[in-house]
Amino acid sequence: MRHAKPLLSAMAAAVLLAACAAPDFRQPQIDTPAAFKETQVSTAVQTAQDGTRWTQAQVNYAERQARGQWWLAFNDSTLTGLIDEATQANANLAVAAARVRQARAIAGIAEADRIPQVGVNVGGQRSRASAASLGLPNGAPVSATNIYQANLTASYEVDLFGRVSSNVSASRSDALAVEATYRSVLLSLQADVAQTYFQLRATDAELATLAETVRLREESVHVNQRRYDLGDIGEFDLARARTELSTARAEAIGLQRQRATGEHALAVLLGKPAASFTAVVNPLQDSAFLPAIPAGLPSTLLERRPDIASAQRTMEASNARIGVAKSAMFPSLVLNASGGGAADTVSDIFKWSSRSWLLGALMSMPIIDGGRNKSLVTRSEAQLEESVASYRQSVLVAFAEVEDNLAGLRILSGQTQQIDEAVVSARRSADLAQKLYDAGRSSYLDLLDAQRNLSAIERSAVQLRGNRAVTTVALIRALGGGWGEPEQVAAN
């Protein structure tokens, strides 16, 4: 029995340590598909009754560009300059960067508890006690005394039940989560700049199309006015020509408002006042410049997406805080020490005869807390459950966003193919309608109908080009900022 006591003591200590330590972190099981659904869709699509097929262009993976500089794949120096400006001056990014520094500082504060805290106390005091407090008769003379002292102090919390180590682990994970959030904000900023830029260029192209429509309408009014003056046509055709001209001008003016709004939004992203920024007119001509982005495997998406990385670190921090909460239910041990000198004159402080020292140990443990610590443990466990659910949701949203944009690009490619063919046909139709009208073989309404159809189709083609550019950027954002293997981000 005497030999069993040490063994039982060791077992009891092990049980106590296990009871208060943070549980081992278990990665939530995620049902990751083997491939994205949209990548398995055939790239050849039948689009006509005669069996004509269109196929997507040969893939240009743009893998020469680093994932961190995905915008270089668009080969647009203006876009590169805008993203560089936004990275330097955007206010939201500055906020996120400041939060990273705060989180790292908090982690440093937690790390400081691992080592003894050492300080120094230097000071002096002059005091006079009353005669009664010294046991002397009232009115007895008592002299004032001086005391000078200099002490070196040290304190250290022994990490008996893992409070310090669990708190350090939680703070480190918090800092990593905030860093991942910073990368998410950075990626969103870069994508927002690119999308706003391409939307502006698409608007410029649409304005150019409308400007050509207005020019044609002005020519039509001029011709119809002359024919009306000669008596070749009635006032009806002239009125219709003027109506179409005014309508086209009104549409162009309305589109200018859309461009101004986009320009102001880009200025905010660049950290500039809207009044001091003007975007250069640069119509989006075609979609040939767009890189084809490989989606990769769904499993690698969990490593590339910064928002998923943030959710992962948040789970780890929540798991570590369970250990912090459990350790509060067990004893804490703090060691204290001080040493120095105290004397009635400054010159005598460091004499051997003036030495003083103190060694102490303080162990404290809650006995009755009204269930506070138990509730803290329950709260920590619930926070872990919340973070796990948030992580799962982040993963599901990430998969859906990639599928959405892959589907969007596939469908937009098909639409672009068809609208390009429609533009060719509409231009031919408008040309024939003009010749028939000039020859007096068709009415002005037929000409207007052909011209309206051409204008609408050309604007649709421009809008599709803009949508393809914006969706390409959205896919890159959904993939976590690029393709290929994830980059290792160095701590600043």
Tab-separated table of C-alpha atoms in Angstrom:
chain	number	residue	atom	x	y	z
A	1	MET	CA	0.000	0.000	0.000
A	2	ARG	CA	2.906	2.274	0.849
A	3	HIS	CA	4.358	1.753	-2.642
A	4	ALA	CA	0.997	2.405	-4.298
A	5	LYS	CA	0.609	5.922	-2.890
A	6	PRO	CA	3.148	7.572	-5.233
A	7	LEU	CA	1.549	5.791	-8.176
A	8	LEU	CA	-1.925	6.929	-7.154
A	9	SER	CA	-0.656	10.481	-6.673
A	10	ALA	CA	0.878	10.495	-10.141
A	11	MET	CA	-2.331	9.120	-11.649
A	12	ALA	CA	-4.410	11.774	-9.867
A	13	ALA	CA	-2.121	14.514	-11.153
A	14	ALA	CA	-2.379	13.146	-14.684
A	15	VAL	CA	-6.172	13.070	-14.429
A	16	LEU	CA	-6.228	16.682	-13.235
A	17	LEU	CA	-3.947	17.792	-16.045
A	18	ALA	CA	-6.031	15.970	-18.625
A	19	ALA	CA	-9.220	17.419	-17.203
A	20	CYS	CA	-8.176	21.030	-17.615
A	21	ALA	CA	-6.053	20.832	-20.783
A	22	ALA	CA	-7.513	22.008	-24.091
A	23	PRO	CA	-8.974	19.111	-26.079
A	24	ASP	CA	-7.050	17.912	-29.107
A	25	PHE	CA	-8.203	19.885	-32.128
A	26	ARG	CA	-10.106	17.775	-34.639
A	27	GLN	CA	-10.493	19.042	-38.173
A	28	PRO	CA	-14.178	19.007	-39.197
A	29	GLN	CA	-14.969	16.507	-41.902
A	30	ILE	CA	-15.934	18.247	-45.140
A	31	ASP	CA	-17.505	16.423	-48.069
A	32	THR	CA	-15.166	17.671	-50.803
A	33	PRO	CA	-16.129	16.698	-54.363
A	34	ALA	CA	-13.499	15.166	-56.597
A	35	ALA	CA	-13.956	17.905	-59.204
A	36	PHE	CA	-16.075	20.957	-59.792
A	37	LYS	CA	-19.310	20.139	-61.551
A	38	GLU	CA	-18.848	22.825	-64.186
A	39	THR	CA	-15.408	21.560	-65.215
A	40	GLN	CA	-17.041	18.329	-66.355
A	41	VAL	CA	-19.434	20.082	-68.750
A	42	SER	CA	-18.574	19.497	-72.392
A	43	THR	CA	-16.702	22.392	-73.973
A	44	ALA	CA	-18.466	21.861	-77.307
A	45	VAL	CA	-22.059	23.078	-77.458
A	46	GLN	CA	-24.466	22.550	-80.341
A	47	THR	CA	-26.097	25.879	-81.175
A	48	ALA	CA	-27.913	25.466	-84.484
A	49	GLN	CA	-30.261	23.014	-86.168
A	50	ASP	CA	-27.703	22.306	-88.864
A	51	GLY	CA	-25.357	20.874	-86.253
A	52	THR	CA	-23.001	23.859	-86.178
A	53	ARG	CA	-20.917	23.829	-83.008
A	54	TRP	CA	-18.855	26.418	-81.248
A	55	THR	CA	-15.925	25.512	-79.030
A	56	GLN	CA	-14.127	27.503	-76.410
A	57	ALA	CA	-10.757	28.973	-77.288
A	58	GLN	CA	-7.597	27.101	-76.440
A	59	VAL	CA	-6.828	27.484	-72.756
A	60	ASN	CA	-4.220	30.047	-71.803
A	61	TYR	CA	-3.644	29.161	-68.182
A	62	ALA	CA	-1.593	32.251	-67.354
A	63	GLU	CA	0.313	30.167	-64.824
A	64	ARG	CA	3.425	32.218	-65.462
A	65	GLN	CA	1.995	34.857	-63.126
A	66	ALA	CA	2.355	34.534	-59.374
A	67	ARG	CA	-0.908	33.916	-57.555
A	68	GLY	CA	-0.392	37.092	-55.593
A	69	GLN	CA	-0.288	39.139	-58.831
A	70	TRP	CA	-3.107	37.487	-60.731
A	71	TRP	CA	-4.077	40.740	-62.468
A	72	LEU	CA	-0.867	40.611	-64.543
A	73	ALA	CA	-2.508	37.826	-66.553
A	74	PHE	CA	-4.792	40.489	-68.109
A	75	ASN	CA	-1.710	42.223	-69.563
A	76	ASP	CA	-3.168	45.672	-68.822
A	77	SER	CA	-0.727	48.240	-67.477
A	78	THR	CA	-3.539	50.636	-66.493
A	79	LEU	CA	-5.185	47.947	-64.355
A	80	THR	CA	-1.843	47.124	-62.732
A	81	GLY	CA	-1.297	50.773	-61.850
A	82	LEU	CA	-4.781	51.137	-60.358
A	83	ILE	CA	-4.353	48.055	-58.163
A	84	ASP	CA	-0.967	49.311	-56.967
A	85	GLU	CA	-2.543	52.662	-56.045
A	86	ALA	CA	-5.415	51.007	-54.195
A	87	THR	CA	-3.062	48.736	-52.260
A	88	GLN	CA	-1.126	51.771	-51.045
A	89	ALA	CA	-4.000	54.122	-50.209
A	90	ASN	CA	-7.263	52.242	-49.579
A	91	ALA	CA	-8.698	53.066	-46.143
A	92	ASN	CA	-10.366	49.698	-45.519
A	93	LEU	CA	-7.090	47.913	-46.220
A	94	ALA	CA	-5.324	50.231	-43.778
A	95	VAL	CA	-7.922	49.315	-41.140
A	96	ALA	CA	-7.316	45.602	-41.755
A	97	ALA	CA	-3.532	46.094	-41.541
A	98	ALA	CA	-3.907	47.922	-38.213
A	99	ARG	CA	-5.977	45.046	-36.877
A	100	VAL	CA	-3.188	42.642	-37.825
A	101	ARG	CA	-0.713	44.672	-35.778
A	102	GLN	CA	-3.136	44.723	-32.848
A	103	ALA	CA	-3.629	40.946	-32.993
A	104	ARG	CA	0.118	40.333	-33.132
A	105	ALA	CA	0.614	42.625	-30.148
A	106	ILE	CA	-2.040	40.742	-28.169
A	107	ALA	CA	-0.270	37.494	-29.005
A	108	GLY	CA	2.957	39.048	-27.750
A	109	ILE	CA	1.264	39.982	-24.481
A	110	ALA	CA	0.163	36.381	-24.006
A	111	GLU	CA	3.662	35.120	-24.849
A	112	ALA	CA	5.081	37.338	-22.103
A	113	ASP	CA	3.377	35.179	-19.447
A	114	ARG	CA	5.714	32.311	-20.343
A	115	ILE	CA	8.741	33.991	-18.764
A	116	PRO	CA	9.308	35.510	-15.301
A	117	GLN	CA	8.330	39.147	-14.938
A	118	VAL	CA	11.258	41.112	-13.499
A	119	GLY	CA	11.149	44.724	-12.274
A	120	VAL	CA	12.853	47.186	-9.993
A	121	ASN	CA	11.489	49.396	-7.224
A	122	VAL	CA	13.479	52.444	-6.115
A	123	GLY	CA	12.119	55.075	-3.772
A	124	GLY	CA	12.163	56.782	-0.406
A	125	GLN	CA	9.813	58.069	2.241
A	126	ARG	CA	9.894	60.301	5.332
A	127	SER	CA	7.454	59.566	8.135
A	128	ARG	CA	6.707	60.386	11.760
A	129	ALA	CA	4.658	58.114	14.006
A	130	SER	CA	2.573	59.385	16.922
A	131	ALA	CA	3.867	58.844	20.468
A	132	ALA	CA	0.848	56.701	21.369
A	133	SER	CA	1.431	54.358	18.409
A	134	LEU	CA	4.944	53.774	19.714
A	135	GLY	CA	3.746	53.127	23.321
A	136	LEU	CA	5.075	56.447	24.611
A	137	PRO	CA	3.261	58.987	26.771
A	138	ASN	CA	1.271	61.629	24.989
A	139	GLY	CA	3.429	64.575	24.049
A	140	ALA	CA	6.672	62.581	24.171
A	141	PRO	CA	9.049	63.761	21.473
A	142	VAL	CA	9.180	61.527	18.381
A	143	SER	CA	11.609	62.169	15.560
A	144	ALA	CA	10.802	61.806	11.881
A	145	THR	CA	12.567	58.987	10.039
A	146	ASN	CA	13.782	58.525	6.488
A	147	ILE	CA	13.675	55.215	4.628
A	148	TYR	CA	15.307	54.676	1.242
A	149	GLN	CA	15.052	51.393	-0.582
A	150	ALA	CA	15.979	49.693	-3.858
A	151	ASN	CA	14.567	46.267	-4.661
A	152	LEU	CA	14.689	43.870	-7.581
A	153	THR	CA	11.412	41.941	-7.913
A	154	ALA	CA	10.409	38.866	-9.882
A	155	SER	CA	7.197	36.898	-10.306
A	156	TYR	CA	6.297	33.829	-12.315
A	157	GLU	CA	3.111	31.848	-12.792
A	158	VAL	CA	3.775	28.136	-12.920
A	159	ASP	CA	1.686	26.730	-15.753
A	160	LEU	CA	0.314	23.839	-13.708
A	161	PHE	CA	-2.885	23.270	-15.645
A	162	GLY	CA	-2.146	24.777	-19.055
A	163	ARG	CA	-3.748	28.199	-18.637
A	164	VAL	CA	-0.748	30.062	-19.987
A	165	SER	CA	0.003	27.671	-22.851
A	166	SER	CA	-3.668	27.509	-23.886
A	167	ASN	CA	-3.950	31.290	-23.822
A	168	VAL	CA	-0.805	31.618	-25.927
A	169	SER	CA	-2.148	29.096	-28.428
A	170	ALA	CA	-5.483	30.929	-28.655
A	171	SER	CA	-3.785	34.312	-29.141
A	172	ARG	CA	-1.523	32.953	-31.869
A	173	SER	CA	-4.505	31.473	-33.711
A	174	ASP	CA	-6.385	34.745	-33.341
A	175	ALA	CA	-3.463	36.612	-34.892
A	176	LEU	CA	-3.297	34.160	-37.791
A	177	ALA	CA	-7.063	34.511	-38.312
A	178	VAL	CA	-6.746	38.299	-38.474
A	179	GLU	CA	-3.857	37.984	-40.935
A	180	ALA	CA	-6.015	35.746	-43.135
A	181	THR	CA	-8.813	38.304	-42.907
A	182	TYR	CA	-6.348	40.962	-44.056
A	183	ARG	CA	-5.496	38.841	-47.095
A	184	SER	CA	-9.220	38.435	-47.759
A	185	VAL	CA	-9.726	42.210	-47.610
A	186	LEU	CA	-6.728	42.694	-49.902
A	187	LEU	CA	-8.067	40.180	-52.421
A	188	SER	CA	-11.523	41.773	-52.323
A	189	LEU	CA	-9.995	45.206	-52.876
A	190	GLN	CA	-7.960	44.038	-55.854
A	191	ALA	CA	-10.967	42.265	-57.356
A	192	ASP	CA	-13.243	45.268	-56.770
A	193	VAL	CA	-10.762	47.551	-58.527
A	194	ALA	CA	-10.511	45.181	-61.494
A	195	GLN	CA	-14.265	44.671	-61.773
A	196	THR	CA	-15.038	48.395	-61.482
A	197	TYR	CA	-12.341	49.117	-64.076
A	198	PHE	CA	-13.783	46.631	-66.568
A	199	GLN	CA	-17.317	47.868	-65.915
A	200	LEU	CA	-16.126	51.398	-66.712
A	201	ARG	CA	-14.498	50.206	-69.916
A	202	ALA	CA	-17.672	48.346	-70.898
A	203	THR	CA	-19.670	51.514	-70.250
A	204	ASP	CA	-17.235	53.463	-72.432
A	205	ALA	CA	-17.733	50.926	-75.194
A	206	GLU	CA	-21.496	51.155	-74.812
A	207	LEU	CA	-21.269	54.952	-74.956
A	208	ALA	CA	-19.215	54.660	-78.140
A	209	THR	CA	-21.920	52.448	-79.638
A	210	LEU	CA	-24.597	54.951	-78.637
A	211	ALA	CA	-22.508	57.801	-80.059
A	212	GLU	CA	-22.471	56.011	-83.408
A	213	THR	CA	-26.232	55.513	-83.136
A	214	VAL	CA	-26.716	59.220	-82.435
A	215	ARG	CA	-24.565	60.070	-85.446
A	216	LEU	CA	-26.689	57.862	-87.685
A	217	ARG	CA	-29.861	59.373	-86.249
A	218	GLU	CA	-28.545	62.886	-86.928
A	219	GLU	CA	-27.786	61.931	-90.513
A	220	SER	CA	-31.243	60.421	-90.818
A	221	VAL	CA	-32.880	63.633	-89.554
A	222	HIS	CA	-30.782	65.682	-91.981
A	223	VAL	CA	-31.720	63.460	-94.938
A	224	ASN	CA	-35.387	63.299	-94.003
A	225	GLN	CA	-35.536	67.065	-93.520
A	226	ARG	CA	-34.185	67.566	-97.003
A	227	ARG	CA	-36.599	65.032	-98.505
A	228	TYR	CA	-39.478	66.608	-96.594
A	229	ASP	CA	-38.531	70.029	-97.942
A	230	LEU	CA	-38.549	68.555	-101.458
A	231	GLY	CA	-41.916	66.942	-100.883
A	232	ASP	CA	-40.664	63.358	-101.235
A	233	ILE	CA	-41.934	62.289	-97.786
A	234	GLY	CA	-44.564	63.384	-95.329
A	235	GLU	CA	-44.117	64.957	-91.920
A	236	PHE	CA	-44.639	61.559	-90.247
A	237	ASP	CA	-41.259	60.200	-91.354
A	238	LEU	CA	-39.506	63.419	-90.303
A	239	ALA	CA	-41.149	63.368	-86.872
A	240	ARG	CA	-40.178	59.740	-86.345
A	241	ALA	CA	-36.555	60.515	-87.287
A	242	ARG	CA	-36.436	63.374	-84.780
A	243	THR	CA	-38.009	61.168	-82.096
A	244	GLU	CA	-35.395	58.467	-82.622
A	245	LEU	CA	-32.610	61.053	-82.427
A	246	SER	CA	-33.864	62.494	-79.140
A	247	THR	CA	-34.346	58.992	-77.703
A	248	ALA	CA	-30.777	57.977	-78.588
A	249	ARG	CA	-29.400	61.189	-77.064
A	250	ALA	CA	-31.397	60.596	-73.860
A	251	GLU	CA	-30.011	57.048	-73.579
A	252	ALA	CA	-26.472	58.361	-73.983
A	253	ILE	CA	-27.028	60.974	-71.274
A	254	GLY	CA	-28.428	58.308	-68.923
A	255	LEU	CA	-25.402	56.115	-69.533
A	256	GLN	CA	-23.127	59.029	-68.611
A	257	ARG	CA	-24.672	58.926	-65.119
A	258	GLN	CA	-23.782	55.245	-64.852
A	259	ARG	CA	-20.216	56.007	-65.889
A	260	ALA	CA	-19.909	58.832	-63.359
A	261	THR	CA	-21.089	56.530	-60.578
A	262	GLY	CA	-18.546	53.881	-61.559
A	263	GLU	CA	-15.782	56.477	-61.725
A	264	HIS	CA	-16.626	57.704	-58.224
A	265	ALA	CA	-16.641	54.133	-56.895
A	266	LEU	CA	-13.193	53.546	-58.380
A	267	ALA	CA	-11.927	56.755	-56.777
A	268	VAL	CA	-13.043	55.546	-53.335
A	269	LEU	CA	-11.250	52.224	-53.875
A	270	LEU	CA	-8.098	54.152	-54.771
A	271	GLY	CA	-8.377	56.237	-51.608
A	272	LYS	CA	-8.961	59.463	-53.559
A	273	PRO	CA	-11.698	62.115	-53.408
A	274	ALA	CA	-14.209	61.556	-56.195
A	275	ALA	CA	-13.815	65.182	-57.323
A	276	SER	CA	-10.081	64.765	-57.968
A	277	PHE	CA	-10.184	61.552	-59.999
A	278	THR	CA	-11.015	61.102	-63.674
A	279	ALA	CA	-10.864	57.725	-65.381
A	280	VAL	CA	-9.478	57.813	-68.909
A	281	VAL	CA	-11.976	56.780	-71.582
A	282	ASN	CA	-10.897	53.322	-72.756
A	283	PRO	CA	-13.662	51.310	-74.472
A	284	LEU	CA	-13.576	47.542	-74.005
A	285	GLN	CA	-13.183	46.316	-77.562
A	286	ASP	CA	-13.235	42.510	-77.310
A	287	SER	CA	-12.773	39.560	-74.948
A	288	ALA	CA	-9.619	38.144	-76.520
A	289	PHE	CA	-7.458	39.569	-73.720
A	290	LEU	CA	-9.210	37.564	-71.003
A	291	PRO	CA	-7.121	34.726	-69.535
A	292	ALA	CA	-8.685	31.299	-69.160
A	293	ILE	CA	-8.506	30.382	-65.489
A	294	PRO	CA	-8.191	26.698	-64.452
A	295	ALA	CA	-10.336	25.915	-61.428
A	296	GLY	CA	-8.013	23.247	-60.031
A	297	LEU	CA	-9.236	20.674	-57.518
A	298	PRO	CA	-11.891	21.483	-54.911
A	299	SER	CA	-9.645	20.132	-52.157
A	300	THR	CA	-6.998	22.787	-52.856
A	301	LEU	CA	-9.628	25.520	-52.577
A	302	LEU	CA	-9.573	25.043	-48.805
A	303	GLU	CA	-5.912	26.064	-48.803
A	304	ARG	CA	-6.202	28.974	-51.232
A	305	ARG	CA	-9.187	30.893	-49.880
A	306	PRO	CA	-8.148	33.402	-47.183
A	307	ASP	CA	-11.645	33.489	-45.671
A	308	ILE	CA	-11.524	29.726	-45.151
A	309	ALA	CA	-8.064	30.066	-43.605
A	310	SER	CA	-9.470	32.688	-41.220
A	311	ALA	CA	-12.355	30.389	-40.252
A	312	GLN	CA	-9.852	27.567	-39.674
A	313	ARG	CA	-7.733	29.672	-37.306
A	314	THR	CA	-10.836	30.860	-35.468
A	315	MET	CA	-11.761	27.228	-34.782
A	316	GLU	CA	-8.301	26.540	-33.410
A	317	ALA	CA	-8.477	29.608	-31.150
A	318	SER	CA	-11.896	28.562	-29.834
A	319	ASN	CA	-10.584	25.086	-29.119
A	320	ALA	CA	-7.619	26.485	-27.148
A	321	ARG	CA	-9.899	28.733	-25.089
A	322	ILE	CA	-11.681	25.664	-23.754
A	323	GLY	CA	-8.389	24.848	-22.025
A	324	VAL	CA	-8.182	28.387	-20.638
A	325	ALA	CA	-11.698	28.123	-19.241
A	326	LYS	CA	-11.066	24.681	-17.712
A	327	SER	CA	-7.819	25.778	-16.041
A	328	ALA	CA	-9.733	28.420	-14.059
A	329	MET	CA	-11.396	25.582	-12.113
A	330	PHE	CA	-8.037	24.365	-10.750
A	331	PRO	CA	-5.306	25.862	-8.537
A	332	SER	CA	-2.917	28.507	-9.839
A	333	LEU	CA	0.589	28.884	-8.444
A	334	VAL	CA	2.512	32.179	-8.544
A	335	LEU	CA	6.134	32.433	-7.321
A	336	ASN	CA	7.396	35.794	-6.039
A	337	ALA	CA	10.857	37.006	-5.093
A	338	SER	CA	12.435	40.322	-4.234
A	339	GLY	CA	15.786	41.442	-2.971
A	340	GLY	CA	17.561	44.709	-2.322
A	341	GLY	CA	18.398	47.114	0.444
A	342	ALA	CA	16.666	49.582	2.779
A	343	ALA	CA	18.405	52.264	4.903
A	344	ASP	CA	17.847	55.676	6.411
A	345	THR	CA	20.414	57.217	4.068
A	346	VAL	CA	20.883	56.742	0.356
A	347	SER	CA	24.562	55.877	0.730
A	348	ASP	CA	23.759	52.936	3.017
A	349	ILE	CA	21.205	51.222	0.753
A	350	PHE	CA	23.695	48.880	-0.866
A	351	LYS	CA	25.602	47.965	2.311
A	352	TRP	CA	25.450	44.327	3.364
A	353	SER	CA	23.894	45.261	6.654
A	354	SER	CA	20.967	46.937	4.806
A	355	ARG	CA	20.068	43.901	2.737
A	356	SER	CA	16.496	42.603	2.571
A	357	TRP	CA	14.884	39.768	0.634
A	358	LEU	CA	11.638	37.904	0.223
A	359	LEU	CA	10.698	34.560	-1.291
A	360	GLY	CA	7.085	33.507	-1.575
A	361	ALA	CA	4.650	31.222	-3.295
A	362	LEU	CA	0.920	31.814	-3.582
A	363	MET	CA	-1.491	29.116	-4.590
A	364	SER	CA	-5.135	30.055	-5.137
A	365	MET	CA	-8.152	28.022	-6.144
A	366	PRO	CA	-11.871	28.790	-6.365
A	367	ILE	CA	-14.091	26.953	-3.890
A	368	ILE	CA	-17.518	28.483	-4.349
A	369	ASP	CA	-18.063	30.497	-7.517
A	370	GLY	CA	-21.773	29.979	-8.088
A	371	GLY	CA	-21.143	27.925	-11.233
A	372	ARG	CA	-19.252	30.766	-12.948
A	373	ASN	CA	-16.302	28.686	-14.164
A	374	LYS	CA	-18.502	25.841	-15.307
A	375	SER	CA	-20.557	28.292	-17.325
A	376	LEU	CA	-17.362	29.717	-18.821
A	377	VAL	CA	-16.380	26.238	-19.997
A	378	THR	CA	-19.834	25.710	-21.489
A	379	ARG	CA	-19.585	29.045	-23.285
A	380	SER	CA	-16.166	28.148	-24.701
A	381	GLU	CA	-17.452	24.822	-25.985
A	382	ALA	CA	-20.439	26.555	-27.596
A	383	GLN	CA	-18.093	29.069	-29.240
A	384	LEU	CA	-16.150	26.155	-30.717
A	385	GLU	CA	-19.378	24.689	-32.097
A	386	GLU	CA	-20.234	28.079	-33.590
A	387	SER	CA	-16.830	28.409	-35.241
A	388	VAL	CA	-17.087	24.901	-36.691
A	389	ALA	CA	-20.491	25.705	-38.199
A	390	SER	CA	-19.113	28.974	-39.614
A	391	TYR	CA	-16.188	27.077	-41.132
A	392	ARG	CA	-18.501	24.577	-42.824
A	393	GLN	CA	-20.634	27.421	-44.177
A	394	SER	CA	-17.549	29.217	-45.522
A	395	VAL	CA	-16.498	26.069	-47.368
A	396	LEU	CA	-19.959	25.546	-48.881
A	397	VAL	CA	-20.127	29.181	-50.006
A	398	ALA	CA	-16.639	28.912	-51.539
A	399	PHE	CA	-17.579	25.848	-53.590
A	400	ALA	CA	-20.809	27.519	-54.726
A	401	GLU	CA	-19.034	30.721	-55.768
A	402	VAL	CA	-16.556	28.802	-57.915
A	403	GLU	CA	-19.357	26.794	-59.540
A	404	ASP	CA	-21.374	29.991	-60.121
A	405	ASN	CA	-18.557	31.750	-61.911
A	406	LEU	CA	-17.486	28.691	-63.908
A	407	ALA	CA	-21.080	28.330	-65.086
A	408	GLY	CA	-21.271	32.058	-65.746
A	409	LEU	CA	-18.169	32.033	-67.935
A	410	ARG	CA	-19.354	28.962	-69.841
A	411	ILE	CA	-22.754	30.463	-70.540
A	412	LEU	CA	-21.377	33.909	-71.356
A	413	SER	CA	-18.980	32.323	-73.847
A	414	GLY	CA	-21.913	30.706	-75.625
A	415	GLN	CA	-23.867	33.946	-75.582
A	416	THR	CA	-20.891	35.856	-76.959
A	417	GLN	CA	-20.542	33.415	-79.829
A	418	GLN	CA	-24.185	33.837	-80.749
A	419	ILE	CA	-24.308	37.618	-80.280
A	420	ASP	CA	-21.246	38.054	-82.491
A	421	GLU	CA	-23.047	36.189	-85.260
A	422	ALA	CA	-26.153	38.271	-84.612
A	423	VAL	CA	-24.145	41.513	-84.945
A	424	VAL	CA	-22.907	40.467	-88.370
A	425	SER	CA	-26.437	39.613	-89.502
A	426	ALA	CA	-27.935	42.784	-88.019
A	427	ARG	CA	-25.374	44.981	-89.759
A	428	ARG	CA	-26.127	43.304	-93.051
A	429	SER	CA	-29.850	43.752	-92.457
A	430	ALA	CA	-29.465	47.439	-91.587
A	431	ASP	CA	-27.331	48.015	-94.694
A	432	LEU	CA	-29.934	46.358	-96.941
A	433	ALA	CA	-32.755	48.297	-95.256
A	434	GLN	CA	-30.933	51.580	-95.913
A	435	LYS	CA	-30.456	50.730	-99.591
A	436	LEU	CA	-34.118	49.716	-100.009
A	437	TYR	CA	-35.294	52.876	-98.301
A	438	ASP	CA	-33.009	55.060	-100.432
A	439	ALA	CA	-34.401	53.328	-103.514
A	440	GLY	CA	-37.949	53.947	-102.326
A	441	ARG	CA	-38.720	50.230	-102.059
A	442	SER	CA	-39.417	50.151	-98.296
A	443	SER	CA	-40.870	52.429	-95.662
A	444	TYR	CA	-38.966	54.455	-93.132
A	445	LEU	CA	-40.431	52.267	-90.391
A	446	ASP	CA	-38.662	49.253	-91.888
A	447	LEU	CA	-35.382	51.156	-91.857
A	448	LEU	CA	-35.919	52.267	-88.269
A	449	ASP	CA	-36.697	48.728	-87.191
A	450	ALA	CA	-33.457	47.420	-88.731
A	451	GLN	CA	-31.387	50.210	-87.198
A	452	ARG	CA	-32.957	49.774	-83.759
A	453	ASN	CA	-32.271	46.052	-83.908
A	454	LEU	CA	-28.628	46.651	-84.830
A	455	SER	CA	-28.147	49.191	-82.033
A	456	ALA	CA	-29.704	46.870	-79.431
A	457	ILE	CA	-27.606	43.879	-80.530
A	458	GLU	CA	-24.383	45.899	-80.565
A	459	ARG	CA	-25.081	47.148	-77.043
A	460	SER	CA	-25.813	43.591	-75.911
A	461	ALA	CA	-22.488	42.465	-77.373
A	462	VAL	CA	-20.665	45.217	-75.469
A	463	GLN	CA	-22.462	44.345	-72.237
A	464	LEU	CA	-21.555	40.671	-72.654
A	465	ARG	CA	-17.887	41.571	-73.067
A	466	GLY	CA	-18.027	43.524	-69.833
A	467	ASN	CA	-19.838	40.700	-68.047
A	468	ARG	CA	-17.213	38.182	-69.171
A	469	ALA	CA	-14.385	40.363	-67.840
A	470	VAL	CA	-16.166	40.949	-64.528
A	471	THR	CA	-17.011	37.237	-64.173
A	472	THR	CA	-13.416	36.239	-64.915
A	473	VAL	CA	-12.265	38.436	-62.043
A	474	ALA	CA	-15.029	37.004	-59.852
A	475	LEU	CA	-13.762	33.472	-60.582
A	476	ILE	CA	-10.232	34.465	-59.603
A	477	ARG	CA	-11.582	35.941	-56.378
A	478	ALA	CA	-13.582	32.758	-55.710
A	479	LEU	CA	-10.429	30.680	-56.232
A	480	GLY	CA	-8.628	32.671	-53.551
A	481	GLY	CA	-6.702	35.031	-55.790
A	482	GLY	CA	-5.234	32.769	-58.448
A	483	TRP	CA	-4.504	29.224	-59.410
A	484	GLY	CA	-1.876	26.551	-58.899
A	485	GLU	CA	-0.246	25.880	-55.554
A	486	PRO	CA	-1.043	28.319	-52.717
A	487	GLU	CA	1.647	30.816	-51.831
A	488	GLN	CA	3.404	30.873	-48.508
A	489	VAL	CA	2.776	34.315	-47.011
A	490	ALA	CA	5.720	35.699	-45.061
A	491	ALA	CA	4.952	37.497	-41.810
A	492	ASN	CA	5.695	41.215	-41.881
